[in-house]
Protein backbone atom coordinates (compact mmCIF):
# COMPACT_ATOMS: atom_id res chain seq x y z
CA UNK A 1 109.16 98.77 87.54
CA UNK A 2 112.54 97.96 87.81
CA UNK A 3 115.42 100.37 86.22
CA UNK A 4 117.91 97.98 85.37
CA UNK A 5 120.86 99.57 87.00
CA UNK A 6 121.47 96.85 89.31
CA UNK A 7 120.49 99.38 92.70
CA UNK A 8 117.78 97.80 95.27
CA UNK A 9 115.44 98.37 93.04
CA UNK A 10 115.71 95.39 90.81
CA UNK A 11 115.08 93.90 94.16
CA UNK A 12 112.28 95.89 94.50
CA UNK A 13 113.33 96.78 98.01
CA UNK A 14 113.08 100.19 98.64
CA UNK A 15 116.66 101.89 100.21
CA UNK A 16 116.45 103.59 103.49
CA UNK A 17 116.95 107.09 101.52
CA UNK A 18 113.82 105.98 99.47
CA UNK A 19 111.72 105.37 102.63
CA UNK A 20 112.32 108.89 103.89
CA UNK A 21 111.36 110.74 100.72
CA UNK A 22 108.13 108.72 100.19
CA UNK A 23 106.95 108.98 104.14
CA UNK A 24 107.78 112.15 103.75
CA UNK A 25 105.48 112.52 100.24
CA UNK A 26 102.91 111.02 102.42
CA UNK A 27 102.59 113.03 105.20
CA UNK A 28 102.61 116.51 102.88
CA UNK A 29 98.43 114.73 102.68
CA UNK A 30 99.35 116.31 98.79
CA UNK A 31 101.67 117.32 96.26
CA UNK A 32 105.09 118.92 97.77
CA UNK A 33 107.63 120.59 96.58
CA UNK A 34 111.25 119.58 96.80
CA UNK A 35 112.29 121.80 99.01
CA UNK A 36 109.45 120.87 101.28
CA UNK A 37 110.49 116.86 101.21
CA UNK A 38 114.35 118.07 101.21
CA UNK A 39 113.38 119.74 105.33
CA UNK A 40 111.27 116.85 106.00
CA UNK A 41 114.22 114.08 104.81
CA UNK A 42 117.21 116.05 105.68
CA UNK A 43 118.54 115.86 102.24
CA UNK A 44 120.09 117.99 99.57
CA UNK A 45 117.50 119.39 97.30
CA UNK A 46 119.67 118.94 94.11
CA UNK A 47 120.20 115.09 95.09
CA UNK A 48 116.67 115.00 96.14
CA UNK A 49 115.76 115.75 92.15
CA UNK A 50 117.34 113.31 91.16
CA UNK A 51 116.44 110.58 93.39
CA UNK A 52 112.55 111.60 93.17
CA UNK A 53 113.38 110.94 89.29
CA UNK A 54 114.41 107.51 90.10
CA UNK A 55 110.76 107.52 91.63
CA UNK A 56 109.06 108.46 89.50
CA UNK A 57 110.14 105.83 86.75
CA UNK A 58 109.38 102.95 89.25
CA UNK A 59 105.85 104.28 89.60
CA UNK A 60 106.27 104.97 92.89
CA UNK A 61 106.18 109.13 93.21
CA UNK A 62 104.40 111.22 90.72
CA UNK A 63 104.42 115.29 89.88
CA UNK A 64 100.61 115.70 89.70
CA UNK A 65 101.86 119.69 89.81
CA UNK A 66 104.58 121.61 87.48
CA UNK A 67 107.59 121.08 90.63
CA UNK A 68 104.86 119.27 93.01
CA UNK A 69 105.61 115.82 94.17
CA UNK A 70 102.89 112.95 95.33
CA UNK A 71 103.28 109.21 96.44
CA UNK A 72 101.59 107.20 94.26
CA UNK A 73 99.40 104.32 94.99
CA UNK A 74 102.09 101.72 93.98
CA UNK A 75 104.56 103.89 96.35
CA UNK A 76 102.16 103.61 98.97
CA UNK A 77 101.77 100.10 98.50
CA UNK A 78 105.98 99.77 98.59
CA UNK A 79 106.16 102.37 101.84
CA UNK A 80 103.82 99.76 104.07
CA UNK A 81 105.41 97.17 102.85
């Protein structure tokens, strides 16, 4: 799902930034809070929002969990390329 911005995802390549946050989705083995992907990443938890967001609407992350996070399949399927 592109977002129509013009950013790497209407190449459908996933940014370095993106990378981090969904390896690090993936090795929480289950939903994870923000603040738990924002240690594992190294980035600011109020950016971090916003770029899970961005995430989400490509299909990629999910919020199985009021404030949980997940990888989805699709993301998965991105992350291994």
């Amino acid at each position: 799902m592109k977002c129509g911005c013009g950013c790497a995802c209407s190449t459908n390549a996933l940014t370095d930034e993106q990378k981090k946050i969904l390896a690090a989705m993936e090795q929480c083995g289950g939903p994870c809070g923000t603040k738990e992907i924002a240690t594992a990443t190294g980035l600011d938890a109020k950016a971090l929002t916003s770029r899970i967001a961005d995430l989400k609407k490509q299909g990629l992350a999910d919020s199985p969990a009021r404030c949980k996070h997940g990888i989805t399949a699709e993301g998965l399927k991105a992350l291994k390329g």
